[in-house]
GROMACS .gro file of C-alpha atoms in nm:
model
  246
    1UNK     CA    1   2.813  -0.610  -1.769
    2UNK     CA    2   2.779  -0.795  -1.452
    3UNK     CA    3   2.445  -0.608  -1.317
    4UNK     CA    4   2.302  -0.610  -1.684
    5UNK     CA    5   2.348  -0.952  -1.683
    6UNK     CA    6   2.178  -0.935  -1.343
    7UNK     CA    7   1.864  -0.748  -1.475
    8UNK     CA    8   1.809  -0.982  -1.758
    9UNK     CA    9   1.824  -1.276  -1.572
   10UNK     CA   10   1.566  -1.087  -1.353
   11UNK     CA   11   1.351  -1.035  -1.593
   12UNK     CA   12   1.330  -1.349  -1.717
   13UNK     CA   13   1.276  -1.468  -1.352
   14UNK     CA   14   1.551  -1.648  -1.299
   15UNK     CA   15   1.635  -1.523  -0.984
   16UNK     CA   16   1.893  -1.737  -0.894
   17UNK     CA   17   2.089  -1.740  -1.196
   18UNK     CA   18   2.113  -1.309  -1.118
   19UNK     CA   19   2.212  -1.370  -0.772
   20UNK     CA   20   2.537  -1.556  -0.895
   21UNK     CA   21   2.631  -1.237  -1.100
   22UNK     CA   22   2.565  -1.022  -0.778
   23UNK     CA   23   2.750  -1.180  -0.610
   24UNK     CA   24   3.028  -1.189  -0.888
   25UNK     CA   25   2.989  -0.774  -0.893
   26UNK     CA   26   3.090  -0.795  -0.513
   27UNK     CA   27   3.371  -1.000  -0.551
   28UNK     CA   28   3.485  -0.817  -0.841
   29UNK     CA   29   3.439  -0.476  -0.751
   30UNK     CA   30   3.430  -0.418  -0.407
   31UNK     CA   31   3.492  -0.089  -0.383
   32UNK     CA   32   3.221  -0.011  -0.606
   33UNK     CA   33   2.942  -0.129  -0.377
   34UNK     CA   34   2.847   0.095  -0.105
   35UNK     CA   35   2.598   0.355  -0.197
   36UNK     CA   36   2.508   0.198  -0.564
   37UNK     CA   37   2.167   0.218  -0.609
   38UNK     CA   38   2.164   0.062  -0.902
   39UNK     CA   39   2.308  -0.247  -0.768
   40UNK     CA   40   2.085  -0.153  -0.447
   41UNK     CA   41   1.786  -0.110  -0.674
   42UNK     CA   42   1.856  -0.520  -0.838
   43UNK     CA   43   1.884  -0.651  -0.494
   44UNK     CA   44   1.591  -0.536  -0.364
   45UNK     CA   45   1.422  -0.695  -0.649
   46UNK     CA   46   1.562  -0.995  -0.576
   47UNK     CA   47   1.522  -1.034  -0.255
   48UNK     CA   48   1.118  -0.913  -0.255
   49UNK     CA   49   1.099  -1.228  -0.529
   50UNK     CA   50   1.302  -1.474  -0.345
   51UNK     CA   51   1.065  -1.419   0.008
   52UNK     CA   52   0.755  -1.421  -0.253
   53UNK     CA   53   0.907  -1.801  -0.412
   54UNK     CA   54   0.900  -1.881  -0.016
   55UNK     CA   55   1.325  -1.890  -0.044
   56UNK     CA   56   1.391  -1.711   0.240
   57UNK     CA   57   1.750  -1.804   0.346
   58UNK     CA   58   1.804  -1.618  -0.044
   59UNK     CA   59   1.593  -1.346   0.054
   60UNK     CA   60   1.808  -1.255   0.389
   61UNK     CA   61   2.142  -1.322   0.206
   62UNK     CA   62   2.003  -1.037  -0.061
   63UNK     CA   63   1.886  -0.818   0.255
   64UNK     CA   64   2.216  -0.852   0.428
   65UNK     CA   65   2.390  -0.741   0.063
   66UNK     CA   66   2.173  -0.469   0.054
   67UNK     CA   67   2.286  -0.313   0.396
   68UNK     CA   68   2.626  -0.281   0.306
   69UNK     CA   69   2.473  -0.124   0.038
   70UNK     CA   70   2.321   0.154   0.244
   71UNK     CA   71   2.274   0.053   0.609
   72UNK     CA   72   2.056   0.375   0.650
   73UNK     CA   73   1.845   0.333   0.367
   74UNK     CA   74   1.440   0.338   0.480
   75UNK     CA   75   1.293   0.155   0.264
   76UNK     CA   76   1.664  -0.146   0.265
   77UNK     CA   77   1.519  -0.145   0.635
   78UNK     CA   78   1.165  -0.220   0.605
   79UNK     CA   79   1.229  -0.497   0.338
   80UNK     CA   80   1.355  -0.749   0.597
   81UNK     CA   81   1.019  -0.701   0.809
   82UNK     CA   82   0.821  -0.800   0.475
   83UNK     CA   83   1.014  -1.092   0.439
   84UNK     CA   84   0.963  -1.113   0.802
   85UNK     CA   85   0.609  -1.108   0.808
   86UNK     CA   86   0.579  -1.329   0.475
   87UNK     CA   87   0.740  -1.585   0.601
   88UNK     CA   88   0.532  -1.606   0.909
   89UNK     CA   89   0.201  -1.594   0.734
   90UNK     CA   90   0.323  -1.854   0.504
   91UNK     CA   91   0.397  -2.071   0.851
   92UNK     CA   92   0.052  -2.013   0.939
   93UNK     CA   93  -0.156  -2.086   0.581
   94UNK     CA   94  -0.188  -1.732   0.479
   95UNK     CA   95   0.066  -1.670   0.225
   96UNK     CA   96  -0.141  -1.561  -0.076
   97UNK     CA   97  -0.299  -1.312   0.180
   98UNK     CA   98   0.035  -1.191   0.254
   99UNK     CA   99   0.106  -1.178  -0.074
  100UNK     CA  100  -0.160  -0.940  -0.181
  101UNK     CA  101  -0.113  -0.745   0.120
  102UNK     CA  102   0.242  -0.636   0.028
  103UNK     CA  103   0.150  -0.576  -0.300
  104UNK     CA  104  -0.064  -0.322  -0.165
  105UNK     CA  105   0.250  -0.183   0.083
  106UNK     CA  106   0.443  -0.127  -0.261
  107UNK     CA  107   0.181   0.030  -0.452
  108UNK     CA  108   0.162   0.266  -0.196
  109UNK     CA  109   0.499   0.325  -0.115
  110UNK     CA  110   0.494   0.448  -0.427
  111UNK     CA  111   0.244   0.702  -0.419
  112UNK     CA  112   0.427   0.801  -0.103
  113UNK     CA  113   0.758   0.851  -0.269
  114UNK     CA  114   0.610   1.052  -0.517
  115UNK     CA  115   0.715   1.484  -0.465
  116UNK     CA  116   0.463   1.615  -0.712
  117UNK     CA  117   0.133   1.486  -0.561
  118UNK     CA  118   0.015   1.525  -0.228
  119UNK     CA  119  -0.161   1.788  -0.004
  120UNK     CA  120  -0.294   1.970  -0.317
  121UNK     CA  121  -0.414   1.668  -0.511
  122UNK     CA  122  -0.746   1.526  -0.398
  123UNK     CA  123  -0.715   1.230  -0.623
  124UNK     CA  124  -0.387   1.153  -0.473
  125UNK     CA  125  -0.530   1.207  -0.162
  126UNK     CA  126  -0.804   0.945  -0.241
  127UNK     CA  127  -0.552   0.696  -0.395
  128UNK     CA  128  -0.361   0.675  -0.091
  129UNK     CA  129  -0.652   0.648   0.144
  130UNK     CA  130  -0.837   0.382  -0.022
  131UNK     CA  131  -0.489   0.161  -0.032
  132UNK     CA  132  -0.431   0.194   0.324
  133UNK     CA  133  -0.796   0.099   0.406
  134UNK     CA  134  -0.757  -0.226   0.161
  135UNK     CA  135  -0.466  -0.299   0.320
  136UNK     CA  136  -0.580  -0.294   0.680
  137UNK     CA  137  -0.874  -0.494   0.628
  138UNK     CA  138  -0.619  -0.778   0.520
  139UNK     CA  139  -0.423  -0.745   0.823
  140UNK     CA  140  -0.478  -0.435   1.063
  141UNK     CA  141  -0.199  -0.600   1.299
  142UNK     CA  142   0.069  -0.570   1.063
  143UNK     CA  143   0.320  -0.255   1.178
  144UNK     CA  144   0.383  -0.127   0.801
  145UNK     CA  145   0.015  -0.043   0.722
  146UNK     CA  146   0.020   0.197   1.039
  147UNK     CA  147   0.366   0.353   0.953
  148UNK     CA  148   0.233   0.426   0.590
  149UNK     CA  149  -0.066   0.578   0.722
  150UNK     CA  150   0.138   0.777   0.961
  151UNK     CA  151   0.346   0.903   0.704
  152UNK     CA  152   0.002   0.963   0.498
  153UNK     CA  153  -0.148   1.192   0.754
  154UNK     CA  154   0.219   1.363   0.758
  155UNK     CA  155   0.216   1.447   0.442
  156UNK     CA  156  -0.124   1.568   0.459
  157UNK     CA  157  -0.031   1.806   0.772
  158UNK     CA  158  -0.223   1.636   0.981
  159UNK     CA  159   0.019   1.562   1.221
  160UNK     CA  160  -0.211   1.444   1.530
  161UNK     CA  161  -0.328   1.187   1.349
  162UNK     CA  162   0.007   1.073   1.207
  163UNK     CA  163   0.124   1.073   1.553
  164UNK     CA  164  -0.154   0.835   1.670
  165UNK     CA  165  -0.075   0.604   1.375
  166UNK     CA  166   0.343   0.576   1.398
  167UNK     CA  167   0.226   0.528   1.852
  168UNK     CA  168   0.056   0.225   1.690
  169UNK     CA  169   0.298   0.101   1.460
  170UNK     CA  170   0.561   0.110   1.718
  171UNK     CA  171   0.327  -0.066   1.973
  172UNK     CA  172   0.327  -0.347   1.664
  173UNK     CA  173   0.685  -0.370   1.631
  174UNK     CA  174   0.861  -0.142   1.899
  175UNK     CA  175   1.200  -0.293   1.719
  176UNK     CA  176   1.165  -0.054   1.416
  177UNK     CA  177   1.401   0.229   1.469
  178UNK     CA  178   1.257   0.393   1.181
  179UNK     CA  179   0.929   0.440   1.304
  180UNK     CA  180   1.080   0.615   1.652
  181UNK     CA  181   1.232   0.852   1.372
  182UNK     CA  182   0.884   0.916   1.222
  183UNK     CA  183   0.694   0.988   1.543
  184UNK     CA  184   0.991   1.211   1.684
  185UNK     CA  185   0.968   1.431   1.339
  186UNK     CA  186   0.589   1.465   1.325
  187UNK     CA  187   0.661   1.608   1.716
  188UNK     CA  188   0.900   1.839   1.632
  189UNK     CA  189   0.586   1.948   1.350
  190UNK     CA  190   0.362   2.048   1.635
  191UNK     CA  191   0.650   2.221   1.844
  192UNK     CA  192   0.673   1.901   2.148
  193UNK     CA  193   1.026   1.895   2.136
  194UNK     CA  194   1.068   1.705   2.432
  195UNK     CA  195   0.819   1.415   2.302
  196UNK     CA  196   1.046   1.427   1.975
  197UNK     CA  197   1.342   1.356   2.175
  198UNK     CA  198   1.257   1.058   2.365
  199UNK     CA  199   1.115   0.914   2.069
  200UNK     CA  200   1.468   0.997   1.893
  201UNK     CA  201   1.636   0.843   2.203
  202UNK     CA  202   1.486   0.560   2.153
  203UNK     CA  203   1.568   0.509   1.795
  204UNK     CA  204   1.904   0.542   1.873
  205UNK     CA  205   1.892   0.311   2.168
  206UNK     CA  206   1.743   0.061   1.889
  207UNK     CA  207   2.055   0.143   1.653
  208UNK     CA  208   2.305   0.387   1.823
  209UNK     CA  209   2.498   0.409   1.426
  210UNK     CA  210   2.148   0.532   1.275
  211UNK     CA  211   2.286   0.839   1.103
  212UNK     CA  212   1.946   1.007   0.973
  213UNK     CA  213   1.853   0.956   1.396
  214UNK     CA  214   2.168   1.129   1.490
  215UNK     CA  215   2.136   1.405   1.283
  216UNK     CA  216   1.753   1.444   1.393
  217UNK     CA  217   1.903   1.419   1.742
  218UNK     CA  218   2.123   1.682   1.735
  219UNK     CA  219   1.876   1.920   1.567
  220UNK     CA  220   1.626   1.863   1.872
  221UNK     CA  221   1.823   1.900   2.143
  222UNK     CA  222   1.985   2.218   2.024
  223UNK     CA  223   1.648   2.393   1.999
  224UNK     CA  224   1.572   2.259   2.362
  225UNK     CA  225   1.917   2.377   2.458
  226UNK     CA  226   1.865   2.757   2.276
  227UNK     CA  227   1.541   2.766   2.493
  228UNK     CA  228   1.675   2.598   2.773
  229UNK     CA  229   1.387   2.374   2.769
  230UNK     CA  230   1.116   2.553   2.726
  231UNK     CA  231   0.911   2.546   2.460
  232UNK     CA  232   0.701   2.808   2.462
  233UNK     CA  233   1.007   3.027   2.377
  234UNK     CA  234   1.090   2.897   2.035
  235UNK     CA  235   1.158   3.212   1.803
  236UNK     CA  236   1.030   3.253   1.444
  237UNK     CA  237   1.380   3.211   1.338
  238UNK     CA  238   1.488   2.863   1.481
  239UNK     CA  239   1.133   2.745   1.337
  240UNK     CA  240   1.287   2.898   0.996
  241UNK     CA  241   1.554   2.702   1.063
  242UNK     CA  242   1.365   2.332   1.130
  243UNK     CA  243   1.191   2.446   0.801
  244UNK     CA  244   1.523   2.472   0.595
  245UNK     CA  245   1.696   2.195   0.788
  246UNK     CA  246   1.404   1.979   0.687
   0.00000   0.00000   0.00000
């Protein structure tokens, strides 16, 4: 009752009015919080319209709900550098520029998310390019646009390229643990394990609880350790293995 009372007071915009029945839910039922997307899923909304009505203390209490949510989730993560970068740009006159810029991010997000379309459809293909160029005219400076384009030219198999764009994004905002996590996978896809792990190490020297880094970690280093550092030795089998682990 309490998060469909939530979602209609969303809907009807009243975004404040929803907030006080989150934050009911967590009082209320605390132990059903972690890992509920659904709740997850409302707060995100929230918080993505409180940063776009310029309420930004709102938007960072939602963002701090939604990381006890799921501290590990991607895209919980990248939320608080939109609201980030919003609120900057509205501190320097270009808000509605912002504005249409994320819009952009979260149409292609997702197109990104989506399992059924990529390296085999061209129109996908040509979707997702002409986004990311749109969105780097408005702002080629902002770190998201080169992570999405990153994970573009990943999903395409072009992993040189995606490596060039998640170098740049991390240049932009070396903070982002995420985007270590990106650039040490699309390594491990051309078989430099050893760039892959110093891009993993510094993930986890970013956020030493990151659990998706961890695991990535682990996976690395025991390759490196079954070929005792050399990587021209990798066997069929452990690249099997990456495959299925993947």
């Amino acid at each position: 009752l309490y998060l469909e009372e939530a979602n209609r007071f969303i809907n009807l915009k009243k975004y404040e009015e929803a907030l006080k029945f989150i934050l009911s839910y967590f009082k209320k039922f605390p132990n059903k919080t972690v890992g509920n997307t659904v709740l997850g899923d409302l707060i995100y909304q929230l918080s993505l319209a409180f940063s776009k009505n310029k309420k930004y203390s709102l938007s960072e209490k939602c963002w701090n709900l939604l990381i006890n949510i799921n501290p590990d989730n991607y895209y919980y993560k990248r939320l608080k550098d939109k609201i980030r970068y919003l609120k900057e740009k509205d501190e320097k006159g270009y808000f509605s520029r912002a504005i249409q810029l994320l819009e952009l991010i979260e149409e292609c997000e997702e197109y990104l998310r989506n399992p059924a379309k990529r390296i085999d459809d061209e129109s996908w293909i040509n979707k997702v390019s002409t986004i990311l160029e749109k969105a780097e005219s408005l702002d080629p400076f902002f770190d998201i646009i080169w992570e999405d384009k990153g994970i573009f030219n990943t999903l395409t198999l072009n992993f040189k390229d995606s490596i060039k764009c998640f170098k740049e994004s991390a240049r932009l905002n070396p903070s982002n643990e995420t985007v270590w996590v990106h650039l040490g996978l699309a390594y491990v896809q051309l078989g430099e394990y050893k760039s892959a792990l110093e891009a993993l190490d510094k993930a986890l020297k970013l956020n030493p609880q990151y659990r998706y880094a961890k695991e990535k970690h682990r996976m690395v280093k025991s390759i490196l350790l079954e070929n005792r550092g050399d990587e021209s030795r990798l066997s069929g089998n452990l690249k099997e293995a990456y495959e299925f682990y993947r």
